[in-house]
JSON list of C-alpha atoms in Angstrom, two decimals:
[
{"chain": "G", "resi": 129, "resn": "UNK", "atom": "CA", "xyz": [7.82, 12.39, -14.28]},
{"chain": "G", "resi": 130, "resn": "UNK", "atom": "CA", "xyz": [5.75, 11.96, -10.45]},
{"chain": "G", "resi": 131, "resn": "UNK", "atom": "CA", "xyz": [7.34, 9.53, -8.73]},
{"chain": "G", "resi": 132, "resn": "UNK", "atom": "CA", "xyz": [8.38, 8.36, -5.54]},
{"chain": "G", "resi": 133, "resn": "UNK", "atom": "CA", "xyz": [11.78, 6.58, -6.03]},
{"chain": "G", "resi": 134, "resn": "UNK", "atom": "CA", "xyz": [13.75, 4.05, -3.64]},
{"chain": "G", "resi": 135, "resn": "UNK", "atom": "CA", "xyz": [17.21, 2.73, -3.21]},
{"chain": "G", "resi": 136, "resn": "UNK", "atom": "CA", "xyz": [18.94, 0.21, -3.96]},
{"chain": "G", "resi": 137, "resn": "UNK", "atom": "CA", "xyz": [16.11, -1.91, -4.79]},
{"chain": "G", "resi": 138, "resn": "UNK", "atom": "CA", "xyz": [17.89, -5.47, -3.88]},
{"chain": "G", "resi": 139, "resn": "UNK", "atom": "CA", "xyz": [20.12, -5.28, -0.92]},
{"chain": "G", "resi": 140, "resn": "UNK", "atom": "CA", "xyz": [21.80, -8.60, 0.85]},
{"chain": "G", "resi": 141, "resn": "UNK", "atom": "CA", "xyz": [23.76, -7.73, 4.73]},
{"chain": "G", "resi": 142, "resn": "UNK", "atom": "CA", "xyz": [24.73, -9.47, 7.73]},
{"chain": "G", "resi": 143, "resn": "UNK", "atom": "CA", "xyz": [23.04, -9.45, 10.66]},
{"chain": "G", "resi": 144, "resn": "UNK", "atom": "CA", "xyz": [24.00, -6.15, 13.06]},
{"chain": "G", "resi": 145, "resn": "UNK", "atom": "CA", "xyz": [25.80, -3.95, 10.06]},
{"chain": "G", "resi": 146, "resn": "UNK", "atom": "CA", "xyz": [23.93, -0.72, 10.00]},
{"chain": "G", "resi": 147, "resn": "UNK", "atom": "CA", "xyz": [21.77, 0.29, 6.81]},
{"chain": "G", "resi": 148, "resn": "UNK", "atom": "CA", "xyz": [19.95, 3.07, 5.13]},
{"chain": "G", "resi": 149, "resn": "UNK", "atom": "CA", "xyz": [17.17, 2.73, 2.03]},
{"chain": "G", "resi": 150, "resn": "UNK", "atom": "CA", "xyz": [16.40, 6.24, 0.98]},
{"chain": "G", "resi": 151, "resn": "UNK", "atom": "CA", "xyz": [13.10, 7.28, -0.31]},
{"chain": "G", "resi": 152, "resn": "UNK", "atom": "CA", "xyz": [12.59, 10.50, -2.17]},
{"chain": "G", "resi": 153, "resn": "UNK", "atom": "CA", "xyz": [9.48, 12.26, -4.23]},
{"chain": "G", "resi": 154, "resn": "UNK", "atom": "CA", "xyz": [8.94, 15.19, -6.07]},
{"chain": "G", "resi": 155, "resn": "UNK", "atom": "CA", "xyz": [6.15, 15.68, -5.91]},
{"chain": "G", "resi": 156, "resn": "UNK", "atom": "CA", "xyz": [5.95, 18.20, -2.96]},
{"chain": "G", "resi": 157, "resn": "UNK", "atom": "CA", "xyz": [4.03, 15.79, -0.81]},
{"chain": "G", "resi": 158, "resn": "UNK", "atom": "CA", "xyz": [3.41, 16.34, 2.84]},
{"chain": "G", "resi": 159, "resn": "UNK", "atom": "CA", "xyz": [2.85, 12.56, 4.08]},
{"chain": "G", "resi": 160, "resn": "UNK", "atom": "CA", "xyz": [5.68, 9.93, 3.65]},
{"chain": "G", "resi": 161, "resn": "UNK", "atom": "CA", "xyz": [5.34, 6.34, 4.83]},
{"chain": "G", "resi": 162, "resn": "UNK", "atom": "CA", "xyz": [7.22, 3.28, 5.37]},
{"chain": "G", "resi": 163, "resn": "UNK", "atom": "CA", "xyz": [5.69, -0.24, 4.63]},
{"chain": "G", "resi": 164, "resn": "UNK", "atom": "CA", "xyz": [6.89, -3.77, 5.04]},
{"chain": "G", "resi": 165, "resn": "UNK", "atom": "CA", "xyz": [5.45, -6.64, 3.10]},
{"chain": "G", "resi": 166, "resn": "UNK", "atom": "CA", "xyz": [5.32, -10.15, 4.21]},
{"chain": "G", "resi": 167, "resn": "UNK", "atom": "CA", "xyz": [3.69, -13.35, 2.75]},
{"chain": "G", "resi": 168, "resn": "UNK", "atom": "CA", "xyz": [0.46, -13.82, 4.53]},
{"chain": "G", "resi": 169, "resn": "UNK", "atom": "CA", "xyz": [0.65, -11.17, 6.50]},
{"chain": "G", "resi": 170, "resn": "UNK", "atom": "CA", "xyz": [0.06, -8.17, 3.70]},
{"chain": "G", "resi": 171, "resn": "UNK", "atom": "CA", "xyz": [1.52, -4.12, 3.96]},
{"chain": "G", "resi": 172, "resn": "UNK", "atom": "CA", "xyz": [2.57, -3.49, 7.73]},
{"chain": "G", "resi": 173, "resn": "UNK", "atom": "CA", "xyz": [2.93, 0.32, 8.46]},
{"chain": "G", "resi": 174, "resn": "UNK", "atom": "CA", "xyz": [6.60, 0.98, 10.05]},
{"chain": "G", "resi": 175, "resn": "UNK", "atom": "CA", "xyz": [6.77, 4.88, 10.38]},
{"chain": "G", "resi": 176, "resn": "UNK", "atom": "CA", "xyz": [5.40, 7.64, 8.63]},
{"chain": "G", "resi": 177, "resn": "UNK", "atom": "CA", "xyz": [5.76, 11.31, 8.68]},
{"chain": "G", "resi": 178, "resn": "UNK", "atom": "CA", "xyz": [2.80, 14.34, 8.15]},
{"chain": "G", "resi": 179, "resn": "UNK", "atom": "CA", "xyz": [5.71, 16.98, 7.74]},
{"chain": "G", "resi": 180, "resn": "UNK", "atom": "CA", "xyz": [9.44, 17.76, 7.64]},
{"chain": "G", "resi": 181, "resn": "UNK", "atom": "CA", "xyz": [10.58, 17.10, 11.62]},
{"chain": "G", "resi": 182, "resn": "UNK", "atom": "CA", "xyz": [7.31, 15.37, 12.94]},
{"chain": "G", "resi": 183, "resn": "UNK", "atom": "CA", "xyz": [7.45, 11.12, 12.50]},
{"chain": "G", "resi": 184, "resn": "UNK", "atom": "CA", "xyz": [5.81, 8.70, 14.41]},
{"chain": "G", "resi": 185, "resn": "UNK", "atom": "CA", "xyz": [5.37, 4.95, 14.59]},
{"chain": "G", "resi": 186, "resn": "UNK", "atom": "CA", "xyz": [3.16, 3.15, 13.12]},
{"chain": "G", "resi": 187, "resn": "UNK", "atom": "CA", "xyz": [2.08, -0.84, 13.64]},
{"chain": "G", "resi": 188, "resn": "UNK", "atom": "CA", "xyz": [5.54, -2.40, 13.31]},
{"chain": "G", "resi": 189, "resn": "UNK", "atom": "CA", "xyz": [8.79, 0.25, 14.58]},
{"chain": "G", "resi": 190, "resn": "UNK", "atom": "CA", "xyz": [10.82, -1.69, 16.19]},
{"chain": "G", "resi": 191, "resn": "UNK", "atom": "CA", "xyz": [14.50, -2.24, 14.72]},
{"chain": "G", "resi": 192, "resn": "UNK", "atom": "CA", "xyz": [13.89, 0.78, 12.34]},
{"chain": "G", "resi": 193, "resn": "UNK", "atom": "CA", "xyz": [14.38, 4.66, 12.75]},
{"chain": "G", "resi": 194, "resn": "UNK", "atom": "CA", "xyz": [13.70, 7.06, 9.96]},
{"chain": "G", "resi": 195, "resn": "UNK", "atom": "CA", "xyz": [14.69, 10.91, 9.67]},
{"chain": "G", "resi": 196, "resn": "UNK", "atom": "CA", "xyz": [12.41, 13.96, 8.00]},
{"chain": "G", "resi": 197, "resn": "UNK", "atom": "CA", "xyz": [14.93, 16.76, 7.63]},
{"chain": "G", "resi": 198, "resn": "UNK", "atom": "CA", "xyz": [13.49, 17.64, 4.02]},
{"chain": "G", "resi": 199, "resn": "UNK", "atom": "CA", "xyz": [10.29, 17.30, 2.51]},
{"chain": "G", "resi": 200, "resn": "UNK", "atom": "CA", "xyz": [11.36, 15.34, -0.28]},
{"chain": "G", "resi": 201, "resn": "UNK", "atom": "CA", "xyz": [13.22, 12.71, 1.52]},
{"chain": "G", "resi": 202, "resn": "UNK", "atom": "CA", "xyz": [12.25, 10.18, 3.92]},
{"chain": "G", "resi": 203, "resn": "UNK", "atom": "CA", "xyz": [15.00, 7.48, 4.56]},
{"chain": "G", "resi": 204, "resn": "UNK", "atom": "CA", "xyz": [14.40, 4.21, 6.65]},
{"chain": "G", "resi": 205, "resn": "UNK", "atom": "CA", "xyz": [17.58, 3.52, 8.94]},
{"chain": "G", "resi": 206, "resn": "UNK", "atom": "CA", "xyz": [18.44, -0.03, 10.42]},
{"chain": "G", "resi": 207, "resn": "UNK", "atom": "CA", "xyz": [20.62, 0.00, 13.13]},
{"chain": "G", "resi": 208, "resn": "UNK", "atom": "CA", "xyz": [21.30, -3.41, 13.78]},
{"chain": "G", "resi": 209, "resn": "UNK", "atom": "CA", "xyz": [19.48, -5.36, 11.32]},
{"chain": "G", "resi": 210, "resn": "UNK", "atom": "CA", "xyz": [18.26, -8.95, 12.23]},
{"chain": "G", "resi": 211, "resn": "UNK", "atom": "CA", "xyz": [17.23, -11.56, 10.16]},
{"chain": "G", "resi": 212, "resn": "UNK", "atom": "CA", "xyz": [13.58, -11.01, 10.95]},
{"chain": "G", "resi": 213, "resn": "UNK", "atom": "CA", "xyz": [13.80, -8.32, 9.22]},
{"chain": "G", "resi": 214, "resn": "UNK", "atom": "CA", "xyz": [14.17, -9.68, 5.88]},
{"chain": "G", "resi": 215, "resn": "UNK", "atom": "CA", "xyz": [11.51, -8.56, 4.04]},
{"chain": "G", "resi": 216, "resn": "UNK", "atom": "CA", "xyz": [10.08, -6.28, 1.08]},
{"chain": "G", "resi": 217, "resn": "UNK", "atom": "CA", "xyz": [9.86, -2.41, 1.82]},
{"chain": "G", "resi": 218, "resn": "UNK", "atom": "CA", "xyz": [7.66, 0.29, 0.37]},
{"chain": "G", "resi": 219, "resn": "UNK", "atom": "CA", "xyz": [8.02, 3.94, 0.46]},
{"chain": "G", "resi": 220, "resn": "UNK", "atom": "CA", "xyz": [5.03, 5.46, -0.24]},
{"chain": "G", "resi": 221, "resn": "UNK", "atom": "CA", "xyz": [3.72, 9.37, 0.11]},
{"chain": "G", "resi": 222, "resn": "UNK", "atom": "CA", "xyz": [0.64, 11.59, -0.42]},
{"chain": "G", "resi": 223, "resn": "UNK", "atom": "CA", "xyz": [-0.46, 15.04, -0.64]},
{"chain": "G", "resi": 224, "resn": "UNK", "atom": "CA", "xyz": [-1.06, 14.87, 2.73]},
{"chain": "G", "resi": 225, "resn": "UNK", "atom": "CA", "xyz": [-2.29, 12.20, 5.72]},
{"chain": "G", "resi": 226, "resn": "UNK", "atom": "CA", "xyz": [-5.94, 13.27, 5.34]},
{"chain": "G", "resi": 227, "resn": "UNK", "atom": "CA", "xyz": [-7.59, 9.89, 4.93]},
{"chain": "G", "resi": 228, "resn": "UNK", "atom": "CA", "xyz": [-8.97, 10.28, 1.44]},
{"chain": "G", "resi": 229, "resn": "UNK", "atom": "CA", "xyz": [-5.28, 10.97, 0.19]},
{"chain": "G", "resi": 230, "resn": "UNK", "atom": "CA", "xyz": [-4.20, 8.34, -2.02]},
{"chain": "G", "resi": 231, "resn": "UNK", "atom": "CA", "xyz": [-0.43, 6.73, -1.32]},
{"chain": "G", "resi": 232, "resn": "UNK", "atom": "CA", "xyz": [2.00, 7.00, -4.17]},
{"chain": "G", "resi": 233, "resn": "UNK", "atom": "CA", "xyz": [4.26, 3.98, -3.76]},
{"chain": "G", "resi": 234, "resn": "UNK", "atom": "CA", "xyz": [7.50, 3.05, -4.77]},
{"chain": "G", "resi": 235, "resn": "UNK", "atom": "CA", "xyz": [8.75, 0.35, -6.30]},
{"chain": "G", "resi": 236, "resn": "UNK", "atom": "CA", "xyz": [10.15, -1.56, -3.34]},
{"chain": "G", "resi": 237, "resn": "UNK", "atom": "CA", "xyz": [13.26, -2.91, -2.00]},
{"chain": "G", "resi": 238, "resn": "UNK", "atom": "CA", "xyz": [14.01, -6.29, -1.38]},
{"chain": "G", "resi": 239, "resn": "UNK", "atom": "CA", "xyz": [16.32, -6.57, 1.93]},
{"chain": "G", "resi": 240, "resn": "UNK", "atom": "CA", "xyz": [17.40, -9.70, 2.78]},
{"chain": "G", "resi": 241, "resn": "UNK", "atom": "CA", "xyz": [19.55, -10.24, 6.38]},
{"chain": "G", "resi": 242, "resn": "UNK", "atom": "CA", "xyz": [20.99, -13.30, 6.61]},
{"chain": "R", "resi": 62, "resn": "UNK", "atom": "CA", "xyz": [-11.26, -0.59, 15.24]},
{"chain": "R", "resi": 63, "resn": "UNK", "atom": "CA", "xyz": [-11.25, -0.07, 11.59]},
{"chain": "R", "resi": 64, "resn": "UNK", "atom": "CA", "xyz": [-10.20, -2.98, 9.39]},
{"chain": "R", "resi": 65, "resn": "UNK", "atom": "CA", "xyz": [-10.15, -4.43, 6.11]},
{"chain": "R", "resi": 66, "resn": "UNK", "atom": "CA", "xyz": [-10.70, -8.07, 5.34]},
{"chain": "R", "resi": 67, "resn": "UNK", "atom": "CA", "xyz": [-10.24, -9.48, 1.94]},
{"chain": "R", "resi": 68, "resn": "UNK", "atom": "CA", "xyz": [-11.90, -13.08, 2.10]},
{"chain": "R", "resi": 69, "resn": "UNK", "atom": "CA", "xyz": [-9.91, -14.64, -0.97]},
{"chain": "R", "resi": 70, "resn": "UNK", "atom": "CA", "xyz": [-6.23, -14.89, -0.24]},
{"chain": "R", "resi": 71, "resn": "UNK", "atom": "CA", "xyz": [-5.89, -16.86, -4.21]},
{"chain": "R", "resi": 72, "resn": "UNK", "atom": "CA", "xyz": [-8.36, -16.41, -7.10]},
{"chain": "R", "resi": 73, "resn": "UNK", "atom": "CA", "xyz": [-7.70, -17.96, -10.50]},
{"chain": "R", "resi": 74, "resn": "UNK", "atom": "CA", "xyz": [-9.97, -17.20, -14.04]},
{"chain": "R", "resi": 75, "resn": "UNK", "atom": "CA", "xyz": [-9.78, -17.88, -17.18]},
{"chain": "R", "resi": 76, "resn": "UNK", "atom": "CA", "xyz": [-8.36, -15.22, -19.86]},
{"chain": "R", "resi": 77, "resn": "UNK", "atom": "CA", "xyz": [-11.87, -13.32, -21.15]},
{"chain": "R", "resi": 78, "resn": "UNK", "atom": "CA", "xyz": [-13.97, -14.21, -17.89]},
{"chain": "R", "resi": 79, "resn": "UNK", "atom": "CA", "xyz": [-15.27, -11.83, -15.58]},
{"chain": "R", "resi": 80, "resn": "UNK", "atom": "CA", "xyz": [-13.77, -10.80, -12.00]},
{"chain": "R", "resi": 81, "resn": "UNK", "atom": "CA", "xyz": [-14.84, -10.37, -8.61]},
{"chain": "R", "resi": 82, "resn": "UNK", "atom": "CA", "xyz": [-13.02, -9.67, -6.19]},
{"chain": "R", "resi": 83, "resn": "UNK", "atom": "CA", "xyz": [-14.40, -9.11, -2.56]},
{"chain": "R", "resi": 84, "resn": "UNK", "atom": "CA", "xyz": [-13.76, -6.53, -0.12]},
{"chain": "R", "resi": 85, "resn": "UNK", "atom": "CA", "xyz": [-15.02, -5.95, 3.60]},
{"chain": "R", "resi": 86, "resn": "UNK", "atom": "CA", "xyz": [-14.16, -3.12, 6.11]},
{"chain": "R", "resi": 87, "resn": "UNK", "atom": "CA", "xyz": [-15.09, -1.96, 9.51]},
{"chain": "R", "resi": 88, "resn": "UNK", "atom": "CA", "xyz": [-15.15, 1.14, 9.64]},
{"chain": "R", "resi": 89, "resn": "UNK", "atom": "CA", "xyz": [-17.40, 3.30, 11.90]},
{"chain": "R", "resi": 90, "resn": "UNK", "atom": "CA", "xyz": [-17.92, 6.75, 9.62]},
{"chain": "R", "resi": 91, "resn": "UNK", "atom": "CA", "xyz": [-18.62, 6.97, 5.67]},
{"chain": "R", "resi": 92, "resn": "UNK", "atom": "CA", "xyz": [-15.46, 5.17, 4.73]},
{"chain": "R", "resi": 93, "resn": "UNK", "atom": "CA", "xyz": [-13.07, 6.74, 2.03]},
{"chain": "R", "resi": 94, "resn": "UNK", "atom": "CA", "xyz": [-12.24, 2.89, 0.38]},
{"chain": "R", "resi": 95, "resn": "UNK", "atom": "CA", "xyz": [-9.57, 2.28, -2.58]},
{"chain": "R", "resi": 96, "resn": "UNK", "atom": "CA", "xyz": [-8.50, -0.88, -4.63]},
{"chain": "R", "resi": 97, "resn": "UNK", "atom": "CA", "xyz": [-4.45, -0.57, -5.17]},
{"chain": "R", "resi": 98, "resn": "UNK", "atom": "CA", "xyz": [-2.69, -3.53, -7.83]},
{"chain": "R", "resi": 99, "resn": "UNK", "atom": "CA", "xyz": [0.67, -4.72, -7.61]},
{"chain": "R", "resi": 100, "resn": "UNK", "atom": "CA", "xyz": [2.30, -6.40, -10.39]},
{"chain": "R", "resi": 101, "resn": "UNK", "atom": "CA", "xyz": [5.24, -8.41, -9.96]},
{"chain": "R", "resi": 102, "resn": "UNK", "atom": "CA", "xyz": [8.07, -6.57, -9.02]},
{"chain": "R", "resi": 103, "resn": "UNK", "atom": "CA", "xyz": [6.28, -3.06, -8.90]},
{"chain": "R", "resi": 104, "resn": "UNK", "atom": "CA", "xyz": [4.99, -1.20, -6.20]},
{"chain": "R", "resi": 105, "resn": "UNK", "atom": "CA", "xyz": [1.24, -0.61, -5.54]},
{"chain": "R", "resi": 106, "resn": "UNK", "atom": "CA", "xyz": [-0.78, 1.52, -8.36]},
{"chain": "R", "resi": 107, "resn": "UNK", "atom": "CA", "xyz": [-3.66, 3.04, -7.50]},
{"chain": "R", "resi": 108, "resn": "UNK", "atom": "CA", "xyz": [-6.80, 1.52, -9.38]},
{"chain": "R", "resi": 109, "resn": "UNK", "atom": "CA", "xyz": [-9.92, 3.58, -8.16]},
{"chain": "R", "resi": 110, "resn": "UNK", "atom": "CA", "xyz": [-11.38, 5.25, -4.97]},
{"chain": "R", "resi": 111, "resn": "UNK", "atom": "CA", "xyz": [-14.58, 5.83, -3.43]},
{"chain": "R", "resi": 112, "resn": "UNK", "atom": "CA", "xyz": [-14.94, 9.33, -1.52]},
{"chain": "R", "resi": 113, "resn": "UNK", "atom": "CA", "xyz": [-19.19, 9.75, -1.96]},
{"chain": "R", "resi": 114, "resn": "UNK", "atom": "CA", "xyz": [-21.69, 10.09, -4.62]},
{"chain": "R", "resi": 115, "resn": "UNK", "atom": "CA", "xyz": [-22.56, 7.32, -7.24]},
{"chain": "R", "resi": 116, "resn": "UNK", "atom": "CA", "xyz": [-21.21, 3.80, -5.39]},
{"chain": "R", "resi": 117, "resn": "UNK", "atom": "CA", "xyz": [-20.22, 2.79, -8.66]},
{"chain": "R", "resi": 118, "resn": "UNK", "atom": "CA", "xyz": [-16.94, 3.86, -9.60]},
{"chain": "R", "resi": 119, "resn": "UNK", "atom": "CA", "xyz": [-14.97, 3.51, -12.93]},
{"chain": "R", "resi": 120, "resn": "UNK", "atom": "CA", "xyz": [-11.13, 3.26, -12.34]},
{"chain": "R", "resi": 121, "resn": "UNK", "atom": "CA", "xyz": [-8.11, 2.60, -14.48]},
{"chain": "R", "resi": 122, "resn": "UNK", "atom": "CA", "xyz": [-7.78, -0.80, -16.56]},
{"chain": "R", "resi": 123, "resn": "UNK", "atom": "CA", "xyz": [-11.47, -1.23, -17.28]},
{"chain": "R", "resi": 124, "resn": "UNK", "atom": "CA", "xyz": [-11.90, -1.94, -13.45]},
{"chain": "R", "resi": 125, "resn": "UNK", "atom": "CA", "xyz": [-14.44, -1.08, -11.66]},
{"chain": "R", "resi": 126, "resn": "UNK", "atom": "CA", "xyz": [-16.05, -1.34, -7.67]},
{"chain": "R", "resi": 127, "resn": "UNK", "atom": "CA", "xyz": [-19.08, -0.83, -5.83]},
{"chain": "R", "resi": 128, "resn": "UNK", "atom": "CA", "xyz": [-20.18, 0.56, -2.37]},
{"chain": "R", "resi": 129, "resn": "UNK", "atom": "CA", "xyz": [-22.32, -1.33, -0.26]},
{"chain": "R", "resi": 130, "resn": "UNK", "atom": "CA", "xyz": [-22.74, 0.52, 2.54]},
{"chain": "R", "resi": 131, "resn": "UNK", "atom": "CA", "xyz": [-25.57, -2.11, 3.83]},
{"chain": "R", "resi": 132, "resn": "UNK", "atom": "CA", "xyz": [-22.94, -5.05, 3.16]},
{"chain": "R", "resi": 133, "resn": "UNK", "atom": "CA", "xyz": [-20.07, -3.06, 4.42]},
{"chain": "R", "resi": 134, "resn": "UNK", "atom": "CA", "xyz": [-18.15, -4.09, 1.10]},
{"chain": "R", "resi": 135, "resn": "UNK", "atom": "CA", "xyz": [-16.16, -2.83, -2.07]},
{"chain": "R", "resi": 136, "resn": "UNK", "atom": "CA", "xyz": [-15.74, -5.76, -4.15]},
{"chain": "R", "resi": 137, "resn": "UNK", "atom": "CA", "xyz": [-14.07, -5.13, -7.54]},
{"chain": "R", "resi": 138, "resn": "UNK", "atom": "CA", "xyz": [-15.00, -5.88, -11.11]},
{"chain": "R", "resi": 139, "resn": "UNK", "atom": "CA", "xyz": [-13.90, -6.44, -14.66]},
{"chain": "R", "resi": 140, "resn": "UNK", "atom": "CA", "xyz": [-16.06, -7.92, -17.76]},
{"chain": "R", "resi": 141, "resn": "UNK", "atom": "CA", "xyz": [-13.41, -9.73, -19.13]},
{"chain": "R", "resi": 142, "resn": "UNK", "atom": "CA", "xyz": [-10.05, -10.28, -17.84]},
{"chain": "R", "resi": 143, "resn": "UNK", "atom": "CA", "xyz": [-6.74, -10.42, -19.67]},
{"chain": "R", "resi": 144, "resn": "UNK", "atom": "CA", "xyz": [-3.52, -11.89, -19.27]},
{"chain": "R", "resi": 145, "resn": "UNK", "atom": "CA", "xyz": [-2.07, -9.14, -17.94]},
{"chain": "R", "resi": 146, "resn": "UNK", "atom": "CA", "xyz": [-4.15, -8.23, -14.74]},
{"chain": "R", "resi": 147, "resn": "UNK", "atom": "CA", "xyz": [-2.31, -11.35, -13.24]},
{"chain": "R", "resi": 148, "resn": "UNK", "atom": "CA", "xyz": [-1.19, -9.51, -10.04]},
{"chain": "R", "resi": 149, "resn": "UNK", "atom": "CA", "xyz": [-1.88, -8.38, -6.43]},
{"chain": "R", "resi": 150, "resn": "UNK", "atom": "CA", "xyz": [-5.33, -6.70, -5.50]},
{"chain": "R", "resi": 151, "resn": "UNK", "atom": "CA", "xyz": [-5.31, -4.88, -2.12]},
{"chain": "R", "resi": 152, "resn": "UNK", "atom": "CA", "xyz": [-8.06, -3.15, -0.82]},
{"chain": "R", "resi": 153, "resn": "UNK", "atom": "CA", "xyz": [-7.76, -0.22, 1.69]},
{"chain": "R", "resi": 154, "resn": "UNK", "atom": "CA", "xyz": [-9.65, 2.55, 3.85]},
{"chain": "R", "resi": 155, "resn": "UNK", "atom": "CA", "xyz": [-8.67, 5.73, 4.80]},
{"chain": "R", "resi": 156, "resn": "UNK", "atom": "CA", "xyz": [-8.00, 5.93, 8.62]},
{"chain": "R", "resi": 157, "resn": "UNK", "atom": "CA", "xyz": [-8.78, 8.42, 10.87]},
{"chain": "R", "resi": 158, "resn": "UNK", "atom": "CA", "xyz": [-6.60, 11.78, 10.39]},
{"chain": "R", "resi": 159, "resn": "UNK", "atom": "CA", "xyz": [-2.98, 11.50, 12.29]},
{"chain": "R", "resi": 160, "resn": "UNK", "atom": "CA", "xyz": [-4.33, 8.15, 13.92]},
{"chain": "R", "resi": 161, "resn": "UNK", "atom": "CA", "xyz": [-1.52, 5.82, 14.77]},
{"chain": "R", "resi": 162, "resn": "UNK", "atom": "CA", "xyz": [-2.23, 3.82, 11.23]},
{"chain": "R", "resi": 163, "resn": "UNK", "atom": "CA", "xyz": [-1.48, 6.72, 9.01]},
{"chain": "R", "resi": 164, "resn": "UNK", "atom": "CA", "xyz": [-3.70, 7.40, 6.74]},
{"chain": "R", "resi": 165, "resn": "UNK", "atom": "CA", "xyz": [-4.44, 3.69, 5.43]},
{"chain": "R", "resi": 166, "resn": "UNK", "atom": "CA", "xyz": [-5.32, 0.62, 6.49]},
{"chain": "R", "resi": 167, "resn": "UNK", "atom": "CA", "xyz": [-4.89, -2.43, 3.91]},
{"chain": "R", "resi": 168, "resn": "UNK", "atom": "CA", "xyz": [-6.05, -5.41, 3.39]},
{"chain": "R", "resi": 169, "resn": "UNK", "atom": "CA", "xyz": [-3.88, -8.70, 3.15]},
{"chain": "R", "resi": 170, "resn": "UNK", "atom": "CA", "xyz": [-4.20, -9.05, -0.35]},
{"chain": "R", "resi": 171, "resn": "UNK", "atom": "CA", "xyz": [-5.59, -11.00, -3.06]},
{"chain": "R", "resi": 172, "resn": "UNK", "atom": "CA", "xyz": [-3.69, -12.65, -5.60]},
{"chain": "R", "resi": 173, "resn": "UNK", "atom": "CA", "xyz": [-5.26, -13.63, -9.23]},
{"chain": "R", "resi": 174, "resn": "UNK", "atom": "CA", "xyz": [-3.75, -16.07, -11.18]},
{"chain": "R", "resi": 175, "resn": "UNK", "atom": "CA", "xyz": [-5.12, -15.72, -14.94]},
{"chain": "R", "resi": 176, "resn": "UNK", "atom": "CA", "xyz": [-5.25, -19.01, -17.52]},
{"chain": "R", "resi": 177, "resn": "UNK", "atom": "CA", "xyz": [-4.84, -18.97, -20.86]}
]
């Protein structure tokens, strides 16, 4: 089944403790992206990647890192999480970065930073 | 700059009633437009998309949307709402290739509640 898989689904952590949220897609998609979703703010893009070893900042990249060493994986790294990073995170992928290419989303990771 | 506006934050309709969710966009060229649905606890799922051609597009789950260039709108409709349609709906426009906002710009969403 074609899908984007995120892990974990739920994560509670403390300020400053490094964490990684994994994202994997099995559709051979070139483009991958991370979003955060906050009430009243909708979806905001954190980072995106147009292909292996090519990543770029989205609208809200501060406090986050990503890497794209393989086509299928696009982990999101929070080196020193803070409470304002408490949010619902989505990974998404599409065939390409072409603006007509629909995104396929994972089921989300709800992160709480205390 | 490109933008998407969904004027209604929350809409409540009765089961069996018709539904229209509004979406307005700002984009300099022919837009690529999408509607996504997010059910509770789930990721976003593509309902339908418009690229060109017939301005009335059909999607999954009985939804349709109409592109009106003169009004810069892409409203989502359904003739008869089911309780399972309760969800949050997002309109999106395709951003320029390689732009800093990646490939989609999302509206802030409209939450749909369905009354029995």
